[in-house]
Amino acid sequence: MMCLTVSDEIVPAIYSLNVKQRFGDVRCVLSCGDLPYYYLEFIVTMLCVPCYYVAGNHDTVEICEEDDELSAPRGCVAVEMTGVMHEGLLIGGLGGCVRYNREPGPQYTETEMLFHIWRMAPHLMVNRLRYGRFLDVLLTHAPPLGIHNGPDRAHRGFRAFLLFMDLFAPRYLIHGHVHRSYGVREPWKTRYHRTLVINTAGYRVLSLEPAKAPV
């Protein structure tokens, strides 16, 4: 299934009236955070496909034209610590980044992220019972520790995500947070055991398939 994955940066080719011509074959949008809500709302309106998302560390309440406060993008589905099935693909998410200051926004310690995984575990167990596998796609904002990490503490990954991949073996872990403009020279995709880790800062068009059920 073709999916448009987005994170961190507004891309002119997407925020365009020609977006349908360029990306009309995608079946869903996956957002890894730190994007204005109006941007995600524009994408789902123009492409007429669902958007599943997690929050980035800079996502906060926004004020729309009517002076209403928005705490989430309208028409999009949050998958934080839960999951959905979309056309055979099991999608779940863990947003936020490693805590590095006291500013508002989703920042977590390793212990807090482990607690988020614990809260998500019942959904994963139900998936295993119903579909024979825990998860196909894990959306995160931050990367796993040691994979696609940035040069500073703010862009270090979570060790907890390594444990998640060891235990639940999603086919894909898709993250943002680490921009190519930061000078990171790592490849944008890296294999970790049974999971392909993908950095989607900016955007990518990916062909995603369900994971095989464990034997």
Tab-separated table of C-alpha atoms in Angstrom:
chain	number	residue	atom	x	y	z
A	1	MET	CA	0.000	0.000	0.000
A	2	MET	CA	1.326	3.428	-0.936
A	3	CYS	CA	1.516	5.829	2.018
A	4	LEU	CA	2.594	9.455	2.261
A	5	THR	CA	4.675	9.960	5.397
A	6	VAL	CA	5.319	13.489	6.678
A	7	SER	CA	7.099	15.139	9.591
A	8	ASP	CA	8.754	18.337	10.825
A	9	GLU	CA	8.874	20.384	7.611
A	10	ILE	CA	6.239	21.976	5.374
A	11	VAL	CA	6.981	20.752	1.856
A	12	PRO	CA	5.890	23.143	-0.939
A	13	ALA	CA	5.180	20.243	-3.310
A	14	ILE	CA	2.634	18.928	-0.781
A	15	TYR	CA	1.199	22.249	0.399
A	16	SER	CA	0.086	22.936	-3.151
A	17	LEU	CA	-3.092	22.829	-5.210
A	18	ASN	CA	-1.325	20.210	-7.344
A	19	VAL	CA	-0.905	17.785	-4.448
A	20	LYS	CA	-3.629	15.485	-5.815
A	21	GLN	CA	-1.807	15.138	-9.122
A	22	ARG	CA	1.500	14.383	-7.403
A	23	PHE	CA	0.299	12.105	-4.616
A	24	GLY	CA	-3.123	10.909	-5.728
A	25	ASP	CA	-2.147	7.229	-5.522
A	26	VAL	CA	-1.475	7.183	-1.761
A	27	ARG	CA	-3.994	5.337	0.426
A	28	CYS	CA	-3.237	7.074	3.718
A	29	VAL	CA	-1.067	9.734	5.336
A	30	LEU	CA	1.188	8.984	8.315
A	31	SER	CA	2.452	11.963	10.319
A	32	CYS	CA	5.310	11.804	12.819
A	33	GLY	CA	4.746	15.200	14.386
A	34	ASP	CA	5.956	18.806	14.551
A	35	LEU	CA	3.703	19.976	11.730
A	36	PRO	CA	1.076	22.744	11.817
A	37	TYR	CA	-2.440	21.385	12.124
A	38	TYR	CA	-3.569	23.369	9.082
A	39	TYR	CA	-0.952	21.524	7.004
A	40	LEU	CA	-2.295	18.083	7.937
A	41	GLU	CA	-5.871	19.277	7.478
A	42	PHE	CA	-4.985	20.562	4.007
A	43	ILE	CA	-3.422	17.231	3.042
A	44	VAL	CA	-6.368	15.080	4.121
A	45	THR	CA	-8.851	17.481	2.521
A	46	MET	CA	-7.053	17.520	-0.818
A	47	LEU	CA	-6.171	13.810	-0.969
A	48	CYS	CA	-9.399	12.520	0.628
A	49	VAL	CA	-7.537	9.836	2.567
A	50	PRO	CA	-7.208	9.269	6.335
A	51	CYS	CA	-4.267	10.664	8.292
A	52	TYR	CA	-2.872	8.840	11.325
A	53	TYR	CA	-0.481	10.791	13.518
A	54	VAL	CA	1.562	11.157	16.683
A	55	ALA	CA	2.617	14.412	18.325
A	56	GLY	CA	6.047	15.959	18.091
A	57	ASN	CA	7.725	17.824	20.924
A	58	HIS	CA	6.822	21.201	19.398
A	59	ASP	CA	3.119	20.426	18.897
A	60	THR	CA	1.001	22.750	21.042
A	61	VAL	CA	-2.430	24.367	21.030
A	62	GLU	CA	-3.035	26.432	17.881
A	63	ILE	CA	-5.447	29.298	17.254
A	64	CYS	CA	-7.557	29.001	14.098
A	65	GLU	CA	-9.272	31.750	12.101
A	66	GLU	CA	-12.337	31.739	14.367
A	67	ASP	CA	-10.100	32.308	17.422
A	68	ASP	CA	-10.891	28.783	18.551
A	69	GLU	CA	-8.149	26.776	20.208
A	70	LEU	CA	-7.157	23.566	18.459
A	71	SER	CA	-5.342	20.848	20.368
A	72	ALA	CA	-5.265	18.415	17.430
A	73	PRO	CA	-5.607	18.506	13.639
A	74	ARG	CA	-9.218	18.190	12.542
A	75	GLY	CA	-10.080	15.157	10.444
A	76	CYS	CA	-6.997	13.220	11.567
A	77	VAL	CA	-6.723	10.193	13.860
A	78	ALA	CA	-4.274	10.066	16.779
A	79	VAL	CA	-2.655	6.660	17.314
A	80	GLU	CA	-0.752	7.562	20.490
A	81	MET	CA	-0.432	4.442	22.702
A	82	THR	CA	-3.151	2.736	20.671
A	83	GLY	CA	-3.635	1.437	17.158
A	84	VAL	CA	-5.831	1.168	14.098
A	85	MET	CA	-6.254	-1.203	11.191
A	86	HIS	CA	-6.146	0.460	7.773
A	87	GLU	CA	-6.581	-1.741	4.709
A	88	GLY	CA	-4.853	-4.645	6.420
A	89	LEU	CA	-2.079	-2.540	7.953
A	90	LEU	CA	-1.837	-2.360	11.764
A	91	ILE	CA	-0.671	1.135	12.740
A	92	GLY	CA	0.210	2.403	16.227
A	93	GLY	CA	2.208	5.238	17.696
A	94	LEU	CA	4.391	6.688	20.457
A	95	GLY	CA	4.931	10.434	20.143
A	96	GLY	CA	7.223	12.950	21.789
A	97	CYS	CA	10.976	13.100	22.257
A	98	VAL	CA	13.575	12.538	24.968
A	99	ARG	CA	13.240	15.180	27.692
A	100	TYR	CA	15.928	17.817	27.300
A	101	ASN	CA	14.406	20.968	28.860
A	102	ARG	CA	11.344	22.192	30.751
A	103	GLU	CA	9.533	23.775	27.824
A	104	PRO	CA	5.916	22.711	27.162
A	105	GLY	CA	5.305	19.921	24.708
A	106	PRO	CA	5.574	16.137	24.710
A	107	GLN	CA	8.992	15.348	26.207
A	108	TYR	CA	9.567	12.165	28.194
A	109	THR	CA	12.166	10.355	30.239
A	110	GLU	CA	13.040	6.764	29.385
A	111	THR	CA	10.903	5.611	32.319
A	112	GLU	CA	7.919	7.602	31.088
A	113	MET	CA	8.261	6.150	27.583
A	114	LEU	CA	8.430	2.631	29.031
A	115	PHE	CA	5.175	3.412	30.823
A	116	HIS	CA	3.639	4.502	27.501
A	117	ILE	CA	4.677	1.186	25.978
A	118	TRP	CA	3.137	-0.640	28.948
A	119	ARG	CA	-0.128	1.255	28.371
A	120	MET	CA	-0.030	0.333	24.685
A	121	ALA	CA	0.700	-3.351	25.337
A	122	PRO	CA	-2.963	-4.468	25.771
A	123	HIS	CA	-3.781	-3.184	22.265
A	124	LEU	CA	-0.799	-5.088	20.903
A	125	MET	CA	-1.871	-8.287	22.650
A	126	VAL	CA	-5.344	-7.981	21.140
A	127	ASN	CA	-3.744	-7.539	17.712
A	128	ARG	CA	-1.699	-10.702	18.239
A	129	LEU	CA	-4.808	-12.684	19.175
A	130	ARG	CA	-6.946	-11.331	16.321
A	131	TYR	CA	-4.403	-10.984	13.503
A	132	GLY	CA	-1.457	-13.153	14.499
A	133	ARG	CA	0.961	-10.213	14.877
A	134	PHE	CA	1.424	-7.270	17.223
A	135	LEU	CA	1.902	-4.359	14.826
A	136	ASP	CA	2.980	-3.507	11.294
A	137	VAL	CA	3.872	0.188	11.594
A	138	LEU	CA	5.018	2.048	14.701
A	139	LEU	CA	4.895	5.824	14.245
A	140	THR	CA	7.197	7.791	16.529
A	141	HIS	CA	8.508	11.327	16.589
A	142	ALA	CA	11.947	10.564	18.001
A	143	PRO	CA	14.166	7.772	16.633
A	144	PRO	CA	15.413	4.760	18.583
A	145	LEU	CA	18.637	5.214	20.538
A	146	GLY	CA	21.681	4.838	18.285
A	147	ILE	CA	19.733	4.886	15.005
A	148	HIS	CA	19.428	8.124	13.003
A	149	ASN	CA	20.233	10.157	16.132
A	150	GLY	CA	21.169	13.832	15.969
A	151	PRO	CA	24.361	15.367	17.356
A	152	ASP	CA	22.812	16.848	20.507
A	153	ARG	CA	20.832	15.591	23.485
A	154	ALA	CA	17.565	16.981	22.120
A	155	HIS	CA	17.790	14.673	19.109
A	156	ARG	CA	18.943	11.525	20.867
A	157	GLY	CA	16.685	8.504	20.482
A	158	PHE	CA	14.800	6.398	23.020
A	159	ARG	CA	16.346	3.191	24.346
A	160	ALA	CA	12.749	2.119	25.039
A	161	PHE	CA	12.118	1.882	21.287
A	162	LEU	CA	14.848	-0.751	20.984
A	163	LEU	CA	12.993	-2.803	23.592
A	164	PHE	CA	9.724	-2.257	21.708
A	165	MET	CA	11.253	-3.618	18.500
A	166	ASP	CA	12.801	-6.561	20.354
A	167	LEU	CA	9.461	-7.509	21.941
A	168	PHE	CA	6.883	-6.678	19.273
A	169	ALA	CA	8.850	-6.699	15.993
A	170	PRO	CA	6.868	-4.197	13.910
A	171	ARG	CA	7.791	-4.370	10.254
A	172	TYR	CA	8.423	-0.621	10.182
A	173	LEU	CA	9.299	2.096	12.685
A	174	ILE	CA	8.798	5.474	11.028
A	175	HIS	CA	10.077	8.590	12.808
A	176	GLY	CA	10.895	12.251	12.246
A	177	HIS	CA	12.600	14.784	14.562
A	178	VAL	CA	16.085	14.532	12.986
A	179	HIS	CA	16.225	16.830	9.956
A	180	ARG	CA	18.715	16.233	7.175
A	181	SER	CA	19.616	19.925	7.487
A	182	TYR	CA	21.149	19.147	10.898
A	183	GLY	CA	24.114	17.646	9.076
A	184	VAL	CA	23.309	14.047	10.005
A	185	ARG	CA	24.936	11.827	7.391
A	186	GLU	CA	23.297	8.550	8.362
A	187	PRO	CA	21.150	6.756	5.768
A	188	TRP	CA	17.425	7.444	5.973
A	189	LYS	CA	16.590	3.773	6.545
A	190	THR	CA	18.276	1.214	8.767
A	191	ARG	CA	17.480	-2.428	9.532
A	192	TYR	CA	17.183	-3.382	13.219
A	193	HIS	CA	16.494	-7.117	13.503
A	194	ARG	CA	13.027	-7.580	11.920
A	195	THR	CA	12.185	-3.869	11.806
A	196	LEU	CA	13.029	-1.333	9.099
A	197	VAL	CA	13.623	2.055	10.765
A	198	ILE	CA	12.789	4.982	8.446
A	199	ASN	CA	13.483	8.698	8.943
A	200	THR	CA	10.694	10.636	7.237
A	201	ALA	CA	11.658	14.216	8.223
A	202	GLY	CA	10.147	16.222	5.378
A	203	TYR	CA	8.239	13.526	3.516
A	204	ARG	CA	8.496	10.180	1.789
A	205	VAL	CA	6.198	8.037	-0.323
A	206	LEU	CA	6.514	4.474	0.944
A	207	SER	CA	5.096	1.145	-0.132
A	208	LEU	CA	4.167	-0.535	3.158
A	209	GLU	CA	3.051	-4.127	3.576
A	210	PRO	CA	1.816	-6.007	6.671
A	211	ALA	CA	4.341	-7.940	8.726
A	212	LYS	CA	4.299	-11.708	8.597
A	213	ALA	CA	2.783	-13.323	11.653
A	214	PRO	CA	5.394	-14.934	13.954
A	215	VAL	CA	5.707	-18.685	13.564
